[in-house]
mmCIF file of C-alpha atoms in Angstrom:
data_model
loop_
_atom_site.group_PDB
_atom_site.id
_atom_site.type_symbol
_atom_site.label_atom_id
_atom_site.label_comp_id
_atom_site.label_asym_id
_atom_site.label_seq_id
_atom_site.Cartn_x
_atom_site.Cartn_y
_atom_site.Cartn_z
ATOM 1 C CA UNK A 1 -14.413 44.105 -19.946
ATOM 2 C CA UNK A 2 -16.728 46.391 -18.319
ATOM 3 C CA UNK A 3 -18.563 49.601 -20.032
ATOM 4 C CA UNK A 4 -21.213 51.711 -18.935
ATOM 5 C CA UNK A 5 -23.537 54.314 -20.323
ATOM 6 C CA UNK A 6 -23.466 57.940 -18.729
ATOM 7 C CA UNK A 7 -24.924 60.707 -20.924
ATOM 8 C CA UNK A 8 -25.841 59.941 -24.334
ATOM 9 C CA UNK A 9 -22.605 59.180 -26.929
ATOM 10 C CA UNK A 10 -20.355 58.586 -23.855
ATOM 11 C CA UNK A 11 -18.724 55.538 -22.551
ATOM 12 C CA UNK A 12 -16.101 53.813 -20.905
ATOM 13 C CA UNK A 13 -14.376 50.624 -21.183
ATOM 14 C CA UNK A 14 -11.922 48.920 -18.370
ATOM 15 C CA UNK A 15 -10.181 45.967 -19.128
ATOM 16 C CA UNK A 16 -8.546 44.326 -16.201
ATOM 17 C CA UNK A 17 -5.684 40.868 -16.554
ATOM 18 C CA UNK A 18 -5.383 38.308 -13.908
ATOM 19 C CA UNK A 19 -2.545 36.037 -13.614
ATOM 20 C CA UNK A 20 -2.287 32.555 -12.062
ATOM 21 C CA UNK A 21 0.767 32.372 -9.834
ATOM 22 C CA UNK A 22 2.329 28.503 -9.491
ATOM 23 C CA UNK A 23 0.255 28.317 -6.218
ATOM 24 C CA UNK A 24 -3.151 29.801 -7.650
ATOM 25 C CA UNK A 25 -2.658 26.587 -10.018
ATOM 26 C CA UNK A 26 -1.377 24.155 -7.665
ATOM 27 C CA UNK A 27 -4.733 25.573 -5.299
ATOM 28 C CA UNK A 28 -6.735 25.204 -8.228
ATOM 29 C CA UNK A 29 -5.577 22.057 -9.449
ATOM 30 C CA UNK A 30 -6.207 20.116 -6.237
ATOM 31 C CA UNK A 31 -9.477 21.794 -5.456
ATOM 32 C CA UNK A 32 -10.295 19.915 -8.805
ATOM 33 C CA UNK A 33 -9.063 16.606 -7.957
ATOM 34 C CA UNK A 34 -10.939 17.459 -4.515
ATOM 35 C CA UNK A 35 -14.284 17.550 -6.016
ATOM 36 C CA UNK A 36 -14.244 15.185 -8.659
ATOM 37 C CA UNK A 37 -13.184 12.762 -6.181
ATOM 38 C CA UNK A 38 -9.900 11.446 -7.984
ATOM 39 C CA UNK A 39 -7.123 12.292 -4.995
ATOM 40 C CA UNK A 40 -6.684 9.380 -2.965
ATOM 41 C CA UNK A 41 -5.483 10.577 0.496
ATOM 42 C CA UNK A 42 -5.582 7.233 2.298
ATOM 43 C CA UNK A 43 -1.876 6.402 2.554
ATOM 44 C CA UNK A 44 -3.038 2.647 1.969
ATOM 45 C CA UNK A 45 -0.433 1.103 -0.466
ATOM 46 C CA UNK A 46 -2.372 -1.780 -0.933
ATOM 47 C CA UNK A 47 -5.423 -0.478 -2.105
ATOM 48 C CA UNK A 48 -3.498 2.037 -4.434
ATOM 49 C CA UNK A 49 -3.359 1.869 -8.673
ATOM 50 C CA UNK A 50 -1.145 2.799 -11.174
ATOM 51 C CA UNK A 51 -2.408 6.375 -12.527
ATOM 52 C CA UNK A 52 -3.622 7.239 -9.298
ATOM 53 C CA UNK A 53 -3.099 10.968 -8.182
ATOM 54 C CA UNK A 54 -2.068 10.739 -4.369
ATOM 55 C CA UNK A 55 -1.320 13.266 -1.428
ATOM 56 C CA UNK A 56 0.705 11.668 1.680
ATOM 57 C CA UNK A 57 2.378 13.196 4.379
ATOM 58 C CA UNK A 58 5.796 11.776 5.875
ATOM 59 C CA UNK A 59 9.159 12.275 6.616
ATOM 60 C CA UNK A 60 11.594 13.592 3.750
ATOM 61 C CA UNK A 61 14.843 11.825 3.398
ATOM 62 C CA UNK A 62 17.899 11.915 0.549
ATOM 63 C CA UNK A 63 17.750 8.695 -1.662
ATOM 64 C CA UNK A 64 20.102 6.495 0.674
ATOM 65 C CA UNK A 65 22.027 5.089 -1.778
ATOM 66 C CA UNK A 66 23.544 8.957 -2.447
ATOM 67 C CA UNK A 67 23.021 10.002 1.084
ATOM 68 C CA UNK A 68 25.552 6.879 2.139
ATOM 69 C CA UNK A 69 28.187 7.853 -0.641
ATOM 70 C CA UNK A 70 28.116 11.952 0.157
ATOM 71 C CA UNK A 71 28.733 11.331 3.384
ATOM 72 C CA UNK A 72 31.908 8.675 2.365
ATOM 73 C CA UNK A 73 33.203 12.163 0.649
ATOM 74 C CA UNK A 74 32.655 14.244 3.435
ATOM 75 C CA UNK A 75 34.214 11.762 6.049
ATOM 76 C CA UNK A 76 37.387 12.154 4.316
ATOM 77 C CA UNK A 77 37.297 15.849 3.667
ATOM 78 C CA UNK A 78 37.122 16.209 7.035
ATOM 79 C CA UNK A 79 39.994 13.222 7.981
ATOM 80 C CA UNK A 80 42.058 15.998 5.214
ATOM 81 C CA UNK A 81 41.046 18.682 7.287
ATOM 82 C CA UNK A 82 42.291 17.715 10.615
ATOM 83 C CA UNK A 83 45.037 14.893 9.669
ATOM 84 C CA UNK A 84 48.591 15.454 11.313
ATOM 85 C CA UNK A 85 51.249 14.634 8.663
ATOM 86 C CA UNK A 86 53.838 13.411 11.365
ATOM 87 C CA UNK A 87 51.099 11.023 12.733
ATOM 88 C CA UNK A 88 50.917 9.842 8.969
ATOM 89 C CA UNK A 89 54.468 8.805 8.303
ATOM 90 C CA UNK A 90 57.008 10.390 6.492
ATOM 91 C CA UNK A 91 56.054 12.594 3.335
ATOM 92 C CA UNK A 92 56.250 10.393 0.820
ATOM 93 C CA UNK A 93 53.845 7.997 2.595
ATOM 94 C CA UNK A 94 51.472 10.492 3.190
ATOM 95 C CA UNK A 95 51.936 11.887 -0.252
ATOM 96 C CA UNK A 96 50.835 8.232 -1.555
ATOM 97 C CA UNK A 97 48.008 7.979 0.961
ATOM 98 C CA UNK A 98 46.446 11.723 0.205
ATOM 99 C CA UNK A 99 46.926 10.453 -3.752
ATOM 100 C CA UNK A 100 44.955 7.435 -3.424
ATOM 101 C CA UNK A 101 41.755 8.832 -1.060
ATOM 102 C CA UNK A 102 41.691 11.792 -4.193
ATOM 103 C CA UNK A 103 41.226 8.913 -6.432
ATOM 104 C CA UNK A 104 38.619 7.050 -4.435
ATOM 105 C CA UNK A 105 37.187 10.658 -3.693
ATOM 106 C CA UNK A 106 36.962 11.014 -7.410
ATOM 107 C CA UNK A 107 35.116 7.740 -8.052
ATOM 108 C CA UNK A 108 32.433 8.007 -5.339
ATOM 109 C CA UNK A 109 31.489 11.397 -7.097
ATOM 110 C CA UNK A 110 31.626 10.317 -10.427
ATOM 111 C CA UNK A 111 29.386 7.397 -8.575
ATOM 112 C CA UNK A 112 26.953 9.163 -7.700
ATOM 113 C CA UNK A 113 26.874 11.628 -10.788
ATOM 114 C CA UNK A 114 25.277 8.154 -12.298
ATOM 115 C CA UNK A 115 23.161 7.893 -10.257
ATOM 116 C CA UNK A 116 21.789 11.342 -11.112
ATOM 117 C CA UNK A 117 22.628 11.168 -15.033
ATOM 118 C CA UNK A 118 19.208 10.740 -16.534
ATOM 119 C CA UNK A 119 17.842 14.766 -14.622
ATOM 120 C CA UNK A 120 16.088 12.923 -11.961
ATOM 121 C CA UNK A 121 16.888 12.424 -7.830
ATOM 122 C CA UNK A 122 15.131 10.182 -6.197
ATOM 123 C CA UNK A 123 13.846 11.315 -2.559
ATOM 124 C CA UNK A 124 12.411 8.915 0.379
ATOM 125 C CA UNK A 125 9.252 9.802 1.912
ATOM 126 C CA UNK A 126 9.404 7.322 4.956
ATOM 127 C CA UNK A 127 5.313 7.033 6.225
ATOM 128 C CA UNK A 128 3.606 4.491 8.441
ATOM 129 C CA UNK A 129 2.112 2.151 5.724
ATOM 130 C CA UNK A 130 5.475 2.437 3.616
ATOM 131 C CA UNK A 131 7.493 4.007 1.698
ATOM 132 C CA UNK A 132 7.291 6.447 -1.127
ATOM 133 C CA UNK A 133 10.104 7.142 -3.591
ATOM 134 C CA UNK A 134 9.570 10.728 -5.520
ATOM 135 C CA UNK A 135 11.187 10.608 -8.589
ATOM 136 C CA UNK A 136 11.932 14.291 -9.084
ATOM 137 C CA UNK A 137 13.273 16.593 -12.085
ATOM 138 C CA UNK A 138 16.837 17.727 -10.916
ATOM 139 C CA UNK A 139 15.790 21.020 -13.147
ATOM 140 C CA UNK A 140 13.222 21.823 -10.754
ATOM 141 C CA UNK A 141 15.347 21.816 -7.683
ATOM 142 C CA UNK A 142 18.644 23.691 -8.766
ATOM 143 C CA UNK A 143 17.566 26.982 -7.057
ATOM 144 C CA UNK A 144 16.443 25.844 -4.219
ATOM 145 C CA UNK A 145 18.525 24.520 -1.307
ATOM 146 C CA UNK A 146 17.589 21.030 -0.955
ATOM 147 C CA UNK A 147 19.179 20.246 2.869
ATOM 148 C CA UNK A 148 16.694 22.660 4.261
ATOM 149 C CA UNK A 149 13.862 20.424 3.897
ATOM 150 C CA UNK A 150 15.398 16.754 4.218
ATOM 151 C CA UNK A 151 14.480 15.498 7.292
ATOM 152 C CA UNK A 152 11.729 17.569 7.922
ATOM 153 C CA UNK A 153 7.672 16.405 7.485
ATOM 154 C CA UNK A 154 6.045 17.253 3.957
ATOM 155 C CA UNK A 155 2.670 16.823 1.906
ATOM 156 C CA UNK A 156 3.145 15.448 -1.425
ATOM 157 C CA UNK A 157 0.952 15.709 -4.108
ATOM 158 C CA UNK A 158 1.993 13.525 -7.027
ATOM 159 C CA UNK A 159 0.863 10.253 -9.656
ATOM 160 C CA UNK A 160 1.634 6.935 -9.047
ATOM 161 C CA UNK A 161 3.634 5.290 -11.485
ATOM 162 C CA UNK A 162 4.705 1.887 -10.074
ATOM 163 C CA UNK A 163 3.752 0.082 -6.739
ATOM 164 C CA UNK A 164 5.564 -2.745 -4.485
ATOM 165 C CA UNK A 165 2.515 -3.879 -2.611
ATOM 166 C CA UNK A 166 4.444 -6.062 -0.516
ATOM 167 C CA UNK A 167 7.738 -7.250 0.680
ATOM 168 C CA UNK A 168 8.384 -9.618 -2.078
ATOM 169 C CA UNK A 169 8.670 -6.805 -4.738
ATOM 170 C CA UNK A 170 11.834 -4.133 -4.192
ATOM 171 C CA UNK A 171 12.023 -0.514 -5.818
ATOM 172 C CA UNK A 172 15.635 -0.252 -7.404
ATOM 173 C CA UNK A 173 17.836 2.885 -6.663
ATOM 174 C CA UNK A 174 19.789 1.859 -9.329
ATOM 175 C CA UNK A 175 16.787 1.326 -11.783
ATOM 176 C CA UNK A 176 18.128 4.980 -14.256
ATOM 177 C CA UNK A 177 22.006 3.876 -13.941
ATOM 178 C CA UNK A 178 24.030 0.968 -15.948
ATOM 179 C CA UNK A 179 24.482 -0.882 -12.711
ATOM 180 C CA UNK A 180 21.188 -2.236 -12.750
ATOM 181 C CA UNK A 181 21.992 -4.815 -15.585
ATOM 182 C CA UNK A 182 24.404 -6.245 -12.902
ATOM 183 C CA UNK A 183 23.378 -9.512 -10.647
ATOM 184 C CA UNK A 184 22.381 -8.767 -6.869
ATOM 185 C CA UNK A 185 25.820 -11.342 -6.043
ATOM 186 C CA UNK A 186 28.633 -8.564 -8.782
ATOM 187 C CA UNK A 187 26.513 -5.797 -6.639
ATOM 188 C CA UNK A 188 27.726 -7.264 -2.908
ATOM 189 C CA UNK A 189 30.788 -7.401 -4.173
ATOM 190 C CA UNK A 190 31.326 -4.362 -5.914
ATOM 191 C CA UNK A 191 29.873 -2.352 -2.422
ATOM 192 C CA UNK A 192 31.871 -4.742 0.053
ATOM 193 C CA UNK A 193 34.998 -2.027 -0.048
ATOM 194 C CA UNK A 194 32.328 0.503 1.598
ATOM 195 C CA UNK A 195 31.339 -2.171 4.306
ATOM 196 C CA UNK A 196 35.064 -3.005 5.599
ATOM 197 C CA UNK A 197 36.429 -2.209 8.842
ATOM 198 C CA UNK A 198 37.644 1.074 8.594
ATOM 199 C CA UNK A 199 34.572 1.998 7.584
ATOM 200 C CA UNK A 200 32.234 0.619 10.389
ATOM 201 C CA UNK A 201 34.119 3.078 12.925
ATOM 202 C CA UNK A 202 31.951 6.095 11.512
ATOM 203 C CA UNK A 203 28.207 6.492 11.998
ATOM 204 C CA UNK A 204 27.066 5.891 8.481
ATOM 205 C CA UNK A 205 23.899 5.296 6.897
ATOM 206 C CA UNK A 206 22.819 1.704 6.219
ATOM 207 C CA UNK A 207 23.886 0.942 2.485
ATOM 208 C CA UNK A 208 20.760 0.678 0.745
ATOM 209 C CA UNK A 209 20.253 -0.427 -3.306
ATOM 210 C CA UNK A 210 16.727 -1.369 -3.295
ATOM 211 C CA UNK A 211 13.310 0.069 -1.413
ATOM 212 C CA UNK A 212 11.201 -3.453 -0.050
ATOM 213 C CA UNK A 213 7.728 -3.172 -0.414
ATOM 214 C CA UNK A 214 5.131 -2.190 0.286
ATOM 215 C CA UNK A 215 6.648 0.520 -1.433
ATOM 216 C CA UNK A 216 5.634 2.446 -4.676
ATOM 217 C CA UNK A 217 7.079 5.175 -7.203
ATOM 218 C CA UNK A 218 5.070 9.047 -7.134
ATOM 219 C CA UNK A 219 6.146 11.340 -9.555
ATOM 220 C CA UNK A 220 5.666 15.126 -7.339
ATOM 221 C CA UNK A 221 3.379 17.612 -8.656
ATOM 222 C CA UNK A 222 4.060 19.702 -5.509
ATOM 223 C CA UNK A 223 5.784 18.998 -1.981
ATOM 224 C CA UNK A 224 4.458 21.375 0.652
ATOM 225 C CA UNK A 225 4.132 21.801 4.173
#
């Protein structure tokens, strides 16, 4: 509020409202951390604490675990796609075939709707002292489209909230889903249908359950480039 006195009995007030946008915060916020000397930019796993706010830079991948079984469901939308029915058999065998790759469609998806039941997606950031997994709200990623940035290199700017400091500790993928009650022996033998054969012909992703350290968990404030 401003006012100022021009001839006698008259005056004038102005009364301005500024707004903080998400990045005037986010600028803000880590100008703060800045100067009190509470981000930790080192990138050193072993030196890191639980609590600790962190910024890293690295590569951004999908959590493999959903990156292996979405590409399962596109290999055979594709095989669907470009399938000759008289190389199949006759109709009825290709009517039996089509009906059981819908069902195994069907449970992959439903798959790896578990793994994303509890709002959160876990994300890989791959960096030369380890790796980061960014447990992120679903909520804040539904407008956005999310294949734009895998792949590419990020900052993030996030809390630590659990750390593998080295390779005899593991991160679970499946640590939010019922699976993870299961022994590491009913889990082999559960994926082992993924890992046959037929299977090995296409260029997939390494099936991956479990991060080795050094390794921790970051809940993102902000990923930027």
């Amino acid at each position: 509020e401003v006012s100022h006195t021009g001839n006698v009995g008259e005056s004038e007030n102005i009364s301005r409202e500024k707004v903080h946008t998400n990045v005037s915060l986010l600028s803000k916020f880590r100008t703060t951390l800045d100067e009190e000397k509470l981000l930790d930019t080192s990138s050193d796993i072993s030196n890191m604490k639980i609590g600790s706010f962190i910024e890293l830079e690295g590569e951004l991948q999908k959590n493999p675990l959903i990156d292996y079984m979405d590409k399962i469901v596109d290999i055979f939308r594709m095989i669907n796609i470009f399938s000759d029915e008289s190389a199949l058999g006759n109709k009825k065998n290709t009517s039996i075939q089509k009906k059981k790759e819908s069902q195994m469609i069907k449970q992959i998806k439903e798959f790896s709707d578990e793994l994303k039941h509890s709002g959160t997606v876990d994300f890989i950031l791959s960096g030369s002292t380890g790796t980061i997994v960014l447990s992120a709200q679903e909520q804040y990623l539904a407008n956005d489209n999310i294949s734009e940035i895998l792949g590419g290199k990020f900052k993030v700017l996030g809390k630590v909230i659990a750390i593998c400091k080295d390779d005899s500790e593991s991160i679970d993928l499946l640590r939010k889903t019922t699976l993870s009650i299961l022994t590491d022996e009913m889990l082999a033998d559960i994926f082992s249908g993924f890992e046959n054969e037929d299977m090995k012909q296409f260029n997939l992703p390494k099936l991956v359950t479990k991060i080795k350290g050094p390794a921790m968990i970051v809940i993102p404030i902000a990923i930027y480039a």
